[in-house]
XYZ file of C-alpha atoms in Angstrom:
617
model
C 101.917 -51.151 18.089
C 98.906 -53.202 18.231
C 95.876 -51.452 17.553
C 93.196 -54.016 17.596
C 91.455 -55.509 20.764
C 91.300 -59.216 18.983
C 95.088 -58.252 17.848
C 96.099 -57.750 21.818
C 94.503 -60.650 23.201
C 96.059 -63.174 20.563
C 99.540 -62.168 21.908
C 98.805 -62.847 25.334
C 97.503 -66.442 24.092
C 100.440 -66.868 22.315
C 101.927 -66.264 25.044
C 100.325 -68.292 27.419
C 100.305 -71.272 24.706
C 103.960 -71.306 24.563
C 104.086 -71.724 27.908
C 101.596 -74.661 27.615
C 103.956 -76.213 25.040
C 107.145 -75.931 27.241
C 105.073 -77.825 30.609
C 103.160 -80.366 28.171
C 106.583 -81.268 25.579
C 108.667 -81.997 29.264
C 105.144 -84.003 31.013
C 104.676 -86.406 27.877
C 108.852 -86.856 27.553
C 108.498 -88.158 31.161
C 105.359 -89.726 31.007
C 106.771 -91.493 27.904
C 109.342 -92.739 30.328
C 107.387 -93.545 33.087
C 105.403 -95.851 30.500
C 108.336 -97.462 29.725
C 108.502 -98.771 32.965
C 105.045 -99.372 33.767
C 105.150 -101.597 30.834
C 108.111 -103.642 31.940
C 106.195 -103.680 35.570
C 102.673 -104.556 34.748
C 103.174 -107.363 30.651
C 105.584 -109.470 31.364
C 106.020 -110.277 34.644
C 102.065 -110.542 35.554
C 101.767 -112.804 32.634
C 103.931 -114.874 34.305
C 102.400 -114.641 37.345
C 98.962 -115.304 35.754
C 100.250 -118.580 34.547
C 101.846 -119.889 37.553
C 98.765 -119.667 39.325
C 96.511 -120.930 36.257
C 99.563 -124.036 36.694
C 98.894 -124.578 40.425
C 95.224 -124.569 40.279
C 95.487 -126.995 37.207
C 97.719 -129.200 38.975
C 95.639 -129.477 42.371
C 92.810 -129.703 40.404
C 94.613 -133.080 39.078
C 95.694 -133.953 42.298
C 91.843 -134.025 43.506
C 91.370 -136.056 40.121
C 93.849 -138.622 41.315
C 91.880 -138.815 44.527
C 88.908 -139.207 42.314
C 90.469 -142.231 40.455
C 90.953 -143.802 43.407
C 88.487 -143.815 45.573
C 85.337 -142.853 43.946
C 85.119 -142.646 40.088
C 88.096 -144.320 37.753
C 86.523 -143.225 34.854
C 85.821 -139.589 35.335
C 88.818 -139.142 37.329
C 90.946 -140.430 34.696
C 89.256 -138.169 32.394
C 89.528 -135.177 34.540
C 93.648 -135.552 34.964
C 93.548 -135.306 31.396
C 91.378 -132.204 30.705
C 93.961 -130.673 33.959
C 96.840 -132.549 31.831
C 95.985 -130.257 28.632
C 95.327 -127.041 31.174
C 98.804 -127.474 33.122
C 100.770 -127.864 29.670
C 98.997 -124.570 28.044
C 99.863 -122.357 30.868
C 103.738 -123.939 31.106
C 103.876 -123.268 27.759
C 102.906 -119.655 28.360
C 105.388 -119.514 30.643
C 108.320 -121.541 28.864
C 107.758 -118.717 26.217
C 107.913 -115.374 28.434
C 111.454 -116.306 30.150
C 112.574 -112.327 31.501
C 114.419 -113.122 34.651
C 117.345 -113.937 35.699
C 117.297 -117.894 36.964
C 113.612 -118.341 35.919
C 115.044 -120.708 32.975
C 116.163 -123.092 35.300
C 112.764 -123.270 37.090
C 110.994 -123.452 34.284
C 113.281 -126.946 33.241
C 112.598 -128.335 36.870
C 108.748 -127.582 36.859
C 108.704 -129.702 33.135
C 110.931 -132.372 34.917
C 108.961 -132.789 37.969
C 105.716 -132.212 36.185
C 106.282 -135.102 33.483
C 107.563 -137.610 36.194
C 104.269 -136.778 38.560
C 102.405 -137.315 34.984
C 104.098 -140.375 34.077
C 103.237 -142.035 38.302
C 99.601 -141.808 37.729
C 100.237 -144.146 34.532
C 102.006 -146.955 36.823
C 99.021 -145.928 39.480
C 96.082 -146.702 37.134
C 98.159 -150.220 36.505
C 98.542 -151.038 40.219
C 94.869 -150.268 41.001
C 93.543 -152.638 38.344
C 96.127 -155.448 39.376
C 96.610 -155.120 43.047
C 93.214 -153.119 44.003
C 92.680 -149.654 46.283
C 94.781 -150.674 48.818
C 98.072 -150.880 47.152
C 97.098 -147.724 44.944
C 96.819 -145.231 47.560
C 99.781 -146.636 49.625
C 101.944 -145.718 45.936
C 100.136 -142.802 45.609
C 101.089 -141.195 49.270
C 104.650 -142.868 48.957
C 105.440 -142.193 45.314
C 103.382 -138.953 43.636
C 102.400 -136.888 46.363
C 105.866 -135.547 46.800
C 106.322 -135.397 42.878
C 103.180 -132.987 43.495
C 104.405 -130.750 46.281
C 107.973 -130.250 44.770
C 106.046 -129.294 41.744
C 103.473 -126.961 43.362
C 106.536 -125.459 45.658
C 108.979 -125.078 42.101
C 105.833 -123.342 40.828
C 105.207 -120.729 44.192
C 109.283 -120.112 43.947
C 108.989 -119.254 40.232
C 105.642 -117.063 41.323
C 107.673 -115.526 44.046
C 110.744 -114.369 41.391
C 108.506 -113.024 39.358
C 106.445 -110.810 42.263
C 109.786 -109.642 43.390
C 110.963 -108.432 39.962
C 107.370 -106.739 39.606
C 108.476 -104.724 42.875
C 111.674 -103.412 41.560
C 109.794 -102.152 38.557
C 107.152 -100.645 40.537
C 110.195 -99.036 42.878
C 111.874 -97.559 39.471
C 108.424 -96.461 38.228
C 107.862 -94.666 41.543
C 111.538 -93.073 41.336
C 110.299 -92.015 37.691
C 107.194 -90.547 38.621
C 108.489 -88.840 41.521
C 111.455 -87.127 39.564
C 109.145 -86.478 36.391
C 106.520 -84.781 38.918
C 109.168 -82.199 40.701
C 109.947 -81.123 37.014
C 106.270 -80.575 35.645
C 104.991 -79.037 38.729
C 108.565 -76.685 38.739
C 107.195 -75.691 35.257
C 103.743 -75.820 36.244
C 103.832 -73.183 39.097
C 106.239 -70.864 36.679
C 103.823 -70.780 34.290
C 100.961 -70.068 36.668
C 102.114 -67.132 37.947
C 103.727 -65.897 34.751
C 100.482 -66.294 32.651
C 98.431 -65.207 35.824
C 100.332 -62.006 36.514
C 100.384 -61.013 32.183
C 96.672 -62.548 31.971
C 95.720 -60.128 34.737
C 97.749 -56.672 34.079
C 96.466 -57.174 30.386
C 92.890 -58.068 31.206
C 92.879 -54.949 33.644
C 93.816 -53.142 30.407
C 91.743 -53.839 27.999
C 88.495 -54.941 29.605
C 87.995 -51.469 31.432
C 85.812 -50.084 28.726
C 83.847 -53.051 28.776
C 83.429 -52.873 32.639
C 82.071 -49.478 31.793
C 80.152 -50.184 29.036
C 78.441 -53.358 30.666
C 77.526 -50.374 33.850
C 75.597 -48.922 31.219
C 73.609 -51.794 29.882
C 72.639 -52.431 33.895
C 70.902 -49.123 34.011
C 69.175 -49.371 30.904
C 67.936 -53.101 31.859
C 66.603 -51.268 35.078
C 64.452 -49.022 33.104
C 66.770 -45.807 32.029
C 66.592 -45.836 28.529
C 67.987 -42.315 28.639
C 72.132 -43.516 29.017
C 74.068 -43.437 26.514
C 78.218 -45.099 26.986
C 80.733 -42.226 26.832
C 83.995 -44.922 25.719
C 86.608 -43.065 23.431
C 88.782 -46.046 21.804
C 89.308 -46.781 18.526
C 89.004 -50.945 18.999
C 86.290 -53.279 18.656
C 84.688 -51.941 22.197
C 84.972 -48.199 20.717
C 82.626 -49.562 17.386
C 80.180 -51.478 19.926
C 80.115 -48.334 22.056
C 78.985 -46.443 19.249
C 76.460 -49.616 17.909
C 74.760 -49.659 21.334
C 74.306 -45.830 21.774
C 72.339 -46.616 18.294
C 70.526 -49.585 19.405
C 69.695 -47.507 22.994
C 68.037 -44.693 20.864
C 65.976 -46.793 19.131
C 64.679 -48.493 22.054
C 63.663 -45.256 23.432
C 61.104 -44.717 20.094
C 59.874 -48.580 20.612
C 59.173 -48.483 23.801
C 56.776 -45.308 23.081
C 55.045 -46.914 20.341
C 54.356 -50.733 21.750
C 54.140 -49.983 25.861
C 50.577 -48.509 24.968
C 50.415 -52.104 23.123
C 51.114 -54.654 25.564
C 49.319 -53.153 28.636
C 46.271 -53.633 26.031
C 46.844 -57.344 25.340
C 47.664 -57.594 29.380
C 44.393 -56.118 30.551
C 42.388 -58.477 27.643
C 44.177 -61.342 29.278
C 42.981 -60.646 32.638
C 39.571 -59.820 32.219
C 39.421 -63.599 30.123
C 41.203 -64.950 33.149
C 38.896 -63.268 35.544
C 35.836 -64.534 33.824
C 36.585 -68.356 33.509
C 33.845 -70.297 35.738
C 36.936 -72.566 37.094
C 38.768 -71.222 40.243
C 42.396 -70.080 39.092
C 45.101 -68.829 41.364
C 48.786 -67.756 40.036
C 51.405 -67.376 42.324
C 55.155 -66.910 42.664
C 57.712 -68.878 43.535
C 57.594 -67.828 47.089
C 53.994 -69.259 46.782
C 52.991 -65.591 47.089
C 49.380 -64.352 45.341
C 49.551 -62.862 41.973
C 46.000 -62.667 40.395
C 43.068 -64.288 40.941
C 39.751 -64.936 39.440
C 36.306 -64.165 40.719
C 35.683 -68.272 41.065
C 38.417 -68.461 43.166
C 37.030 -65.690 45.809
C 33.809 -66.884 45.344
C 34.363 -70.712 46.179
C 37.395 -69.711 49.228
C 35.345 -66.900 50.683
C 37.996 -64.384 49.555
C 38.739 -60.626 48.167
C 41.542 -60.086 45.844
C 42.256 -57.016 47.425
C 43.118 -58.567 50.770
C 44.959 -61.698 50.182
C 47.003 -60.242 47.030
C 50.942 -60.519 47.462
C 49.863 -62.622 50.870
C 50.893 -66.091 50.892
C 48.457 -68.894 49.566
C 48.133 -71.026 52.748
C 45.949 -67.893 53.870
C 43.510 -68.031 50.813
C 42.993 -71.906 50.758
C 43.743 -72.807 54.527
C 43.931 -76.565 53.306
C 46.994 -77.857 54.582
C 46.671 -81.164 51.900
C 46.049 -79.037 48.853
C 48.827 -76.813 49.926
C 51.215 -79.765 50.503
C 50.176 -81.372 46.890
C 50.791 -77.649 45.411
C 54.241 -77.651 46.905
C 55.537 -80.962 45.320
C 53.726 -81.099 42.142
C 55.728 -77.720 41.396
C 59.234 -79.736 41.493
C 58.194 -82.695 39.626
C 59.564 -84.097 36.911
C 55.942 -83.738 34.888
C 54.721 -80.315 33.513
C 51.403 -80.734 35.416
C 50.000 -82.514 37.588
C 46.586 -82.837 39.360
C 44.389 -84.527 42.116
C 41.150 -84.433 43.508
C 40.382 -83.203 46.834
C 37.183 -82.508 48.741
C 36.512 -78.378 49.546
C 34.203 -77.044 52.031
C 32.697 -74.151 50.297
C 29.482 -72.446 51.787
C 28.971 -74.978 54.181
C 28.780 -77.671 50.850
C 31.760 -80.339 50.709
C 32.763 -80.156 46.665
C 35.243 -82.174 45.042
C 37.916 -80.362 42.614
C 40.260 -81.857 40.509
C 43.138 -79.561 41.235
C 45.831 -79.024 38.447
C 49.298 -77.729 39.179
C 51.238 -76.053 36.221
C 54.542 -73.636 35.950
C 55.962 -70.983 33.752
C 59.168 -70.216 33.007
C 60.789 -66.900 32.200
C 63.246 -66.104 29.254
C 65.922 -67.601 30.885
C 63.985 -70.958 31.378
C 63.455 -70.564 35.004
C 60.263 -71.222 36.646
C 58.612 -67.771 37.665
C 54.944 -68.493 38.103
C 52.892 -71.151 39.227
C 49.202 -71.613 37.747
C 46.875 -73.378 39.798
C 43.454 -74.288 38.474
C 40.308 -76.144 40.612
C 37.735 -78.437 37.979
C 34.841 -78.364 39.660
C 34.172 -82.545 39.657
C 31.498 -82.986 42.072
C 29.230 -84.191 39.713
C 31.530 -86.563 37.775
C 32.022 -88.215 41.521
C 28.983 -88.128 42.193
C 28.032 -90.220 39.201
C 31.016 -92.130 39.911
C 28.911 -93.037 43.624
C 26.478 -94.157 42.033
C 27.664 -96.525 39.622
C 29.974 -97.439 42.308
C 27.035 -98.615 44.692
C 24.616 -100.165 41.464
C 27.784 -102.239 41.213
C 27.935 -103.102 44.910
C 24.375 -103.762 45.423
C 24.273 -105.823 42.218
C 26.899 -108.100 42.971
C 25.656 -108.814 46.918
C 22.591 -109.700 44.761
C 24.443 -112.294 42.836
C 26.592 -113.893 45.682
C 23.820 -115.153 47.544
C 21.767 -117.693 44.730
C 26.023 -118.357 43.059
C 26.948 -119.596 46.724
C 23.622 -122.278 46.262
C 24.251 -122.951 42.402
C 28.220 -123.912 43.314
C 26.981 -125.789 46.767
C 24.558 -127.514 44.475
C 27.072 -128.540 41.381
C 29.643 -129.576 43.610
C 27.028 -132.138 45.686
C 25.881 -133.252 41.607
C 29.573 -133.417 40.483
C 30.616 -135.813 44.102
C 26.959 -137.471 43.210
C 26.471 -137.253 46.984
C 22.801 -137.550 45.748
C 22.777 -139.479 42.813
C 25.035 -141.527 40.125
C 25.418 -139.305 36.985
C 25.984 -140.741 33.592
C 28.929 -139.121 31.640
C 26.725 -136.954 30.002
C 25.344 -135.504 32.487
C 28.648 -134.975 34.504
C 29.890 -132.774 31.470
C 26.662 -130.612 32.011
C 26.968 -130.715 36.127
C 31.256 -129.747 34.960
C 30.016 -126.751 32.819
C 27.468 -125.548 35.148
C 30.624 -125.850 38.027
C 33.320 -123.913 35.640
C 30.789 -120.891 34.647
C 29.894 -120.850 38.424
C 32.641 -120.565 39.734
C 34.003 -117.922 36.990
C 31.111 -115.706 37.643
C 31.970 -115.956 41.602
C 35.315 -114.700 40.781
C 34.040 -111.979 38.931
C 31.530 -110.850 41.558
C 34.626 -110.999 44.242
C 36.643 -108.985 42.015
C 33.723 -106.600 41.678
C 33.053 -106.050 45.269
C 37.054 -105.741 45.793
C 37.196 -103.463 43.123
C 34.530 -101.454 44.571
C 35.511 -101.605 48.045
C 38.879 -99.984 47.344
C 37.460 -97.082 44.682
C 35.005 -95.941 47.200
C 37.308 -95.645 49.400
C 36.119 -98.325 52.659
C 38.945 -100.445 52.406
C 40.918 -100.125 55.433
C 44.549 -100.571 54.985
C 46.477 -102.311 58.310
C 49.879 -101.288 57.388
C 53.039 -102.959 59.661
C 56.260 -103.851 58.847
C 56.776 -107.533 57.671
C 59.013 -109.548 55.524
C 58.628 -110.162 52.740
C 59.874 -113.744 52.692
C 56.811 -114.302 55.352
C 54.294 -112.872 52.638
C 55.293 -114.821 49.543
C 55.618 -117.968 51.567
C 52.455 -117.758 52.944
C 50.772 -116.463 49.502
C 52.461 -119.294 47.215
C 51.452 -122.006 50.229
C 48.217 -123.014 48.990
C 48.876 -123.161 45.040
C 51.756 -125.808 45.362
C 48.739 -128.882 45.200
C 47.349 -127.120 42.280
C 50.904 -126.617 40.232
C 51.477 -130.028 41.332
C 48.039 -131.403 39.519
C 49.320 -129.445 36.360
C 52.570 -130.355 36.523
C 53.799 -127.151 36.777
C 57.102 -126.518 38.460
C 56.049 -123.922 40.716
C 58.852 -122.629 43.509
C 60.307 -119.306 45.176
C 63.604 -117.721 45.901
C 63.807 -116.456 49.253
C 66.474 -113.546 50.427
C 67.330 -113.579 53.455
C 69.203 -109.924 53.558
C 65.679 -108.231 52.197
C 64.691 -105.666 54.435
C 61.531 -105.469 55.973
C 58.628 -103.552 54.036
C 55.830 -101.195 55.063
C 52.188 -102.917 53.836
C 49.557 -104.880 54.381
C 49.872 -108.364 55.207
C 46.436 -109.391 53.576
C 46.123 -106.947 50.854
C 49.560 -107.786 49.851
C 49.077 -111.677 50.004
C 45.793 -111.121 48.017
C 47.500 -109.381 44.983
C 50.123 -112.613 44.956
C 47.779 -114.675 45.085
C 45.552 -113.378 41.754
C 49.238 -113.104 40.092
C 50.119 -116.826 41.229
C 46.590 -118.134 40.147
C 47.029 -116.009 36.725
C 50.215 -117.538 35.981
C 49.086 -121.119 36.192
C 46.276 -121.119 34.053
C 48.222 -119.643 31.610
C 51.169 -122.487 31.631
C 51.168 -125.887 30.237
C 52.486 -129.015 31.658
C 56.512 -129.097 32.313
C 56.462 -124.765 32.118
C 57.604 -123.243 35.824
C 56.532 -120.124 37.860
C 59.051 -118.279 39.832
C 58.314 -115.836 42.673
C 61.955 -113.643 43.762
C 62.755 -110.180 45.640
C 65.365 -108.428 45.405
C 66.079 -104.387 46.899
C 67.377 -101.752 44.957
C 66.700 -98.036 44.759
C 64.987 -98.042 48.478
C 62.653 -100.430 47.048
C 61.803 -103.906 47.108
C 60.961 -105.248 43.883
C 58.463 -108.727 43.993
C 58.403 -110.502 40.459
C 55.830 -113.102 39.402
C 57.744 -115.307 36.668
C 55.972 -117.866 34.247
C 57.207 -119.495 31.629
C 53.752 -120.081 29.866
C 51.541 -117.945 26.560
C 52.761 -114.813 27.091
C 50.776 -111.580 26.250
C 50.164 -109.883 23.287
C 52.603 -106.752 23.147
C 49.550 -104.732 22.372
C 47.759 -105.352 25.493
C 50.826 -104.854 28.390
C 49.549 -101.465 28.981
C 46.007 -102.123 29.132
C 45.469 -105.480 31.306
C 45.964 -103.669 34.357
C 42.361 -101.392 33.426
C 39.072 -102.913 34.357
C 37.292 -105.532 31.923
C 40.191 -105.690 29.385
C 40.924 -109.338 28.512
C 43.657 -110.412 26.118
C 41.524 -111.326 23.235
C 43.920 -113.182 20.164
C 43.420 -115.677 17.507
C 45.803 -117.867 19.377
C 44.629 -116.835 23.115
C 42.187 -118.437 25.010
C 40.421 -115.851 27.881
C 40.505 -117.319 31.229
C 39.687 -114.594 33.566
C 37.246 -111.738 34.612
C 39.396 -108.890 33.689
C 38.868 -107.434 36.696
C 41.631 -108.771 38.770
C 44.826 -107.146 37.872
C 42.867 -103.819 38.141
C 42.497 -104.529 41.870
C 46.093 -105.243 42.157
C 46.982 -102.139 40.328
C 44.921 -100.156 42.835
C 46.599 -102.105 46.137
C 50.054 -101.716 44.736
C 49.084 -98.040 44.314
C 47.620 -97.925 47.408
C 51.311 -98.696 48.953
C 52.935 -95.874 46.931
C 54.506 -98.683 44.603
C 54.229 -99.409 40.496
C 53.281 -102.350 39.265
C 53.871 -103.644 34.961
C 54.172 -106.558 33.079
C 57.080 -107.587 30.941
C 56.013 -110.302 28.079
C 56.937 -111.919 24.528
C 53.941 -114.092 22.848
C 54.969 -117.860 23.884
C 57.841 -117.206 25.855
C 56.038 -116.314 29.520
C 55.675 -112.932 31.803
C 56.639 -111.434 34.264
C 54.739 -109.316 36.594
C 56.744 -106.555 38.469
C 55.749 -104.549 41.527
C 57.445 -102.467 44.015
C 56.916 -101.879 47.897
C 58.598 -99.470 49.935
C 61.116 -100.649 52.982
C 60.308 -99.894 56.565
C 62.318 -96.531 57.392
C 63.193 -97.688 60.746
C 64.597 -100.962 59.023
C 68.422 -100.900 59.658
C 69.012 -104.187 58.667
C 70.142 -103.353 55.227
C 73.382 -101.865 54.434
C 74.169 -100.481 50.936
C-alpha cells in the first residue's frame, strides 16, 4: 500500500505515460511509413520536373536567340544560344542522371537526339546567313529547325507529364497511408483519453480533497480571519502542511498585533506629506474613482474631499480634454506621461503640466492611478515672451534684408553699373550672407508662428503623389545646375492622406533644399512613399556628406548645426525644427537615418484618410 501522496501520483503517471508510449511507438511507426512515401512523392520525381521546365525555358530562350541572330544582333545572339546551349545540357544532365520511371529512358535518348540535331541546324544556319543573306536564313530556319524545336519542347512536356503522373500515384499511396495510419492513432488516441481521464479523475478526487479543504481555509484567513485553523487528519505530505500552516496561521495572529499599530503610522505620515505638497495631486482607481486628494487639488478645482471622495473624477475636474488625456496615458506603453493644459481656476486661466503615473499591486497589476498638476503658468508665460521678442525682432529684420537683397541682386546684374571682379566677389558675399540671414528670419517667424500656437492648419485629404510632385517641381533647375540627379518614385496604389497641402509641401521643400547643398556633382536625391502599418511613410534620399552619428538625434532641436572637422555648416539650424513641429502637428514622427560620406535619409510619417477605401491590405 502506498502511503505517500508523491508515491500515489507517480503511479497514475506511470500509468498515463505508458499509455503515451503505446499511441506515440504506433504514430512514429506510421509516420515513418508515411515518410517513406512522401519521400518517393516529393525528391525524385519534382527534381525531374524542375529540370524539364529549367530545359524548356532554356531551349525557348535559344529559340528567341536564333531569332536574335537573325534578324537583329548576330553577335549577341550567337552568344546567347551558347550561354542557353550550356543551361539546356546542365539540366538534361540532371535529368539523364535521376531516370525512376518506367519509359522515361527512352525520352530522355530522344530529347538528346532531337536536341543535338536542333543544335547542330543553327551551325549550317549561321553558314547560310553569311553566304546567302537573311532571306535564305529564315526560310531554313522555319523549314528546317523550328520543328527540330517543337518535337523537342513537346518530348520535353511528355517527359514532364510522366513524371506529374507518377507524383500523383505517390501522393494517392501517401493519402491511403495517412488515412490508415490516422484510424489507428486516433483508435489509440480516444482509448487512452478516456482511460487516463476516468483514473486521472477518480484519483485526483481522492487525493486532492484535503487540499480542497485546506485551500477553504487559506480563503478565510486571506479575508481577514486569522482565527482558522485546518482540521485534515492524514498522514501524507498534505497532513505535514496541515500541521506547518496551523503553525504559520498562529504566528500571523502575534504579527499582525505587533506591526498593524506600525503601518497605520507610516500610512497616516504618508498622507499628511501628500496632503501638504503645493502641487495638485489626485489618486484614483482603476474605475477612475477618487481615492485621496490633496488640499491643492480642492483648492485650485473648487472642491471638498469629503464630497467628491469614491465619486468619479470627471465630477472633480469637469475638463472633458484632461479627462480624455488621463484615460489614454493610463494604457500606454510609457510609465508616465504628461501634457500641458490651460485650467480655469478662480476666474484665472493657469496652465498645468499634467503628469499621469500608475501603480501596480503585488501581483503586477495596475491598482492606482497618480495624477499630479505642475503649476507652469509662469514657465509659459516666459515662454510668451521670448516667443514675441523673437517675433517682433525678426519683422524688424525683414524689412531693411528685403532692400539689402533687392539692392545686391541690382549690383550683382550691374543693372546700375559695371563691377570689376573684385567688387563682384564683395556684391557675391554681401548676396550669400543676405540671403542666409533671410532664411533664418523665415525660419524664425515659422518657428514662432507654430509654438505660439497661430498657425492654422487646413487639413483635407490629398495624395500624396500630388504633394511631392508639386514640392520637388521647382528644385529640378537647381539639381540640374549642380548636376545632381534629382528624381521621385511615384505609387500609384498610395492611399490618400489627412494634412495640409502647404504645410506639408513646405517641410519637403526645406528637406529637398537640405539635401542638395549637401551633395556634390554626379550624387542623386530620391523622394518615395510607400504604406505600411496605417501609415504612409515619405523618405527624402541623398546620396551626399552624411551626418555625424552624434548629431541624428539633435538636428531636429532649434539652432543645432552639424559642426565637424570635415563638415562645412550651410544652414540656420532652425529648419528641421519647424518640420519636426509640422510633422508633429499631423500626429506623425519624423528621424534621420545617416553614415558620414555615404548620404541620409530623412523619414516621416502621415496618417491615411479613414474614409480612404482605396487601399486593400
Amino acid at each position: 500500500m502506498i502511503k505517500t501522496l508523491k508515491g500515489k501520483i507517480t503511479l497514475i503517471y506511470l500509468v498515463l505515460v505508458l499509455l503515451i508510449a503505446v499511441v506515440g511507438i504506433t504514430a512514429s511507426f506510421n509516420l515513418y511509413q508515411l515518410s517513406k512515401a512522401i519521400d518517393g512523392l516529393m525528391i525524385a520525381n519534382y527534381k525531374s520536373i524542375s529540370a524539364t521546365n529549367s530545359m524548356i525555358d532554356a531551349i525557348e530562350r535559344q529559340d528567341s536567340a536564333v531569332l536574335m541572330y537573325i534578324s537583329i544582333d548576330p553577335s549577341k545572339g550567337k552568344e546567347l544560344f551558347a550561354d542557353r546551349n550550356e543551361e539546356f545540357l546542365k539540366w538534361y544532365n540532371v535529368t539523364a542522371n535521376n531516370i525512376t520511371e518506367k519509359g522515361e529512358k527512352e525520352l530522355i535518348l530522344e530529347i538528346k537526339a532531337s536536341y543535338n540535331n536542333y543544335v547542330k541546324l543553327f551551325f549550317d544556319l549561321q553558314e547560310i546567313r553569311s553566304r546567302e543573306g537573311v532571306t535564305k536564313a529564315v526560310g531554313f530556319y522555319n523549314n528546317e529547325m523550328m520543328p527540330d524545336f517543337i518535337n523537342t519542347k513537346n518530348v520535353l512536356k511528355q517527359l514532364c507529364t510522366l513524371n506529374e503522373r507518377s507524383m500523383i500515384n505517390s501522393k494517392y499511396n501517401a493519402t491511403k497511408n495517412s488515412n490508415s495510419s490516422m484510424y489507428i492513432v486516433l483508435g489509440l488516441s480516444i482509448f487512452a483519453i478516456i482511460s487516463g481521464f476516468a483514473t486521472s479523475r477518480f484519483f485526483t478526487n481522492k487525493f486532492l480533497m484535503p487540499v480542497t479543504m485546506l485551500t477553504k481555509t487559506m480563503r478565510l484567513i486571506r479575508a481577514g480571519d486569522l482565527n482558522q485553523q485546518a482540521n485534515i487528519i492524514s498522514k501524507d505530505e498534505i497532513g505535514e502542511l496541515a500541521e506547518e500552516f496551523n503553525n504559520m496561521t498562529k504566528r500571523l495572529q502575534q504579527y499582525e498585533k505587533n506591526t498593524l499599530g506600525n503601518i497605520l503610522a507610516e500610512e497616516n505620515k504618508s498622507n499628511i506629506i501628500v496632503k501638504n505638497i503645493s502641487d495638485p495631486i489626485v489618486v484614483v482607481d482603476m474605475n477612475y474613482r477618487i481615492i485621496m486628494l490633496n488640499h491643492a487639488f480642492e483648492k485650485v478645482f473648487g472642491v471638498e474631499e469629503k464630497y467628491v471622495i469614491n465619486k468619479n473624477l470627471m465630477g472633480a475636474v469637469r475638463d472633458k480634454e484632461i479627462f480624455n488625456f488621463i484615460s489614454s496615458a493610463v494604457y500606454s506603453d510609457a510609465d508616465t506621461r504628461q501634457k500641458i493644459f490651460t485650467v480655469n481656476s478662480n476666474r484665472e486661466d493657469r496652465f498645468y503640466n499634467v503628469v499621469v503615473a500608475t501603480a501596480k499591486d503585488s501581483n503586477g497589476s495596475l491598482s492606482r492611478i497618480i495624477i499630479v498638476f505642475q503649476n507652469v503658468t509662469q514657465l509659459k508665460e516666459l515662454e510668451k515672451i521670448r516667443t514675441d521678442f523673437i517675433a517682433t525682432i525678426s519683422h524688424e529684420f525683414k524689412t531693411p534684408l528685403t532692400s539689402i537683397i533687392m539692392g545686391a541682386d541690382m549690383l550683382k546684374d550691374e543693372s546700375i553699373g559695371i563691377l570689376n571682379e573684385e567688387q563682384q566677389q564683395f556684391v557675391n558675399a554681401i548676396k550669400e550672407d543676405s540671403d542666409r540671414l533671410a532664411n533664418l528670419v523665415n525660419d524664425l517667424l515659422e518657428l514662432t508662428r507654430i509654438e505660439s500656437g497661430k498657425a492654422v492648419y487646413k487639413f483635407q485629404k490629398y495624395s500624396i503623389n500630388n504633394i511631392i510632385e508639386c514640392a520637388i517641381q521647382p528644385f529640378y533647375n537647381l539639381a540640374i545646375q549642380n548636376n545632381v540627379h534629382l528624381y521621385y518614385e511615384p505609387d500609384n496604389s498610395l492611399p490618400m492622406v489627412y494634412v495640409d497641402f502647404e504645410k506639408i509641401t513646405w517641410v519637403l521643400n526645406n528637406l529637398i533644399s537640405n539635401a542638395i547643398k549637401y551633395t556634390g556633382s554626379e550624387d542623386e536625391i530620391c523622394l518615395s512613399a510607400t504604406y505600411r502599418y496605417n501609415k504612409v511613410y515619405v523618405v527624402v534620399k541623398d546620396t551626399g556628406t552624411g551626418i555625424p552619428e552624434d548629431y541624428l538625434e539633435k538636428i531636429f532641436e532649434k539652432y543645432v548645426q552639424v559642426k565637424d572637422i570635415d563638415f562645412e555648416v550651410r544652414g540656420t539650424g532652425l529648419g528641421l525644427a519647424v518640420v519636426k513641429e509640422i510633422i508633429t502637428a499631423h500626429n506623425g514622427v519624423i528621424w534621420c537615418e545617416s553614415r558620414l560620406g555615404m548620404g541620409s535619409a530623412f523619414i516621416f510619417t502621415l496618417e491615411v484618410d479613414s474614409f480612404d477605401n482605396g487601399r486593400k491590405d
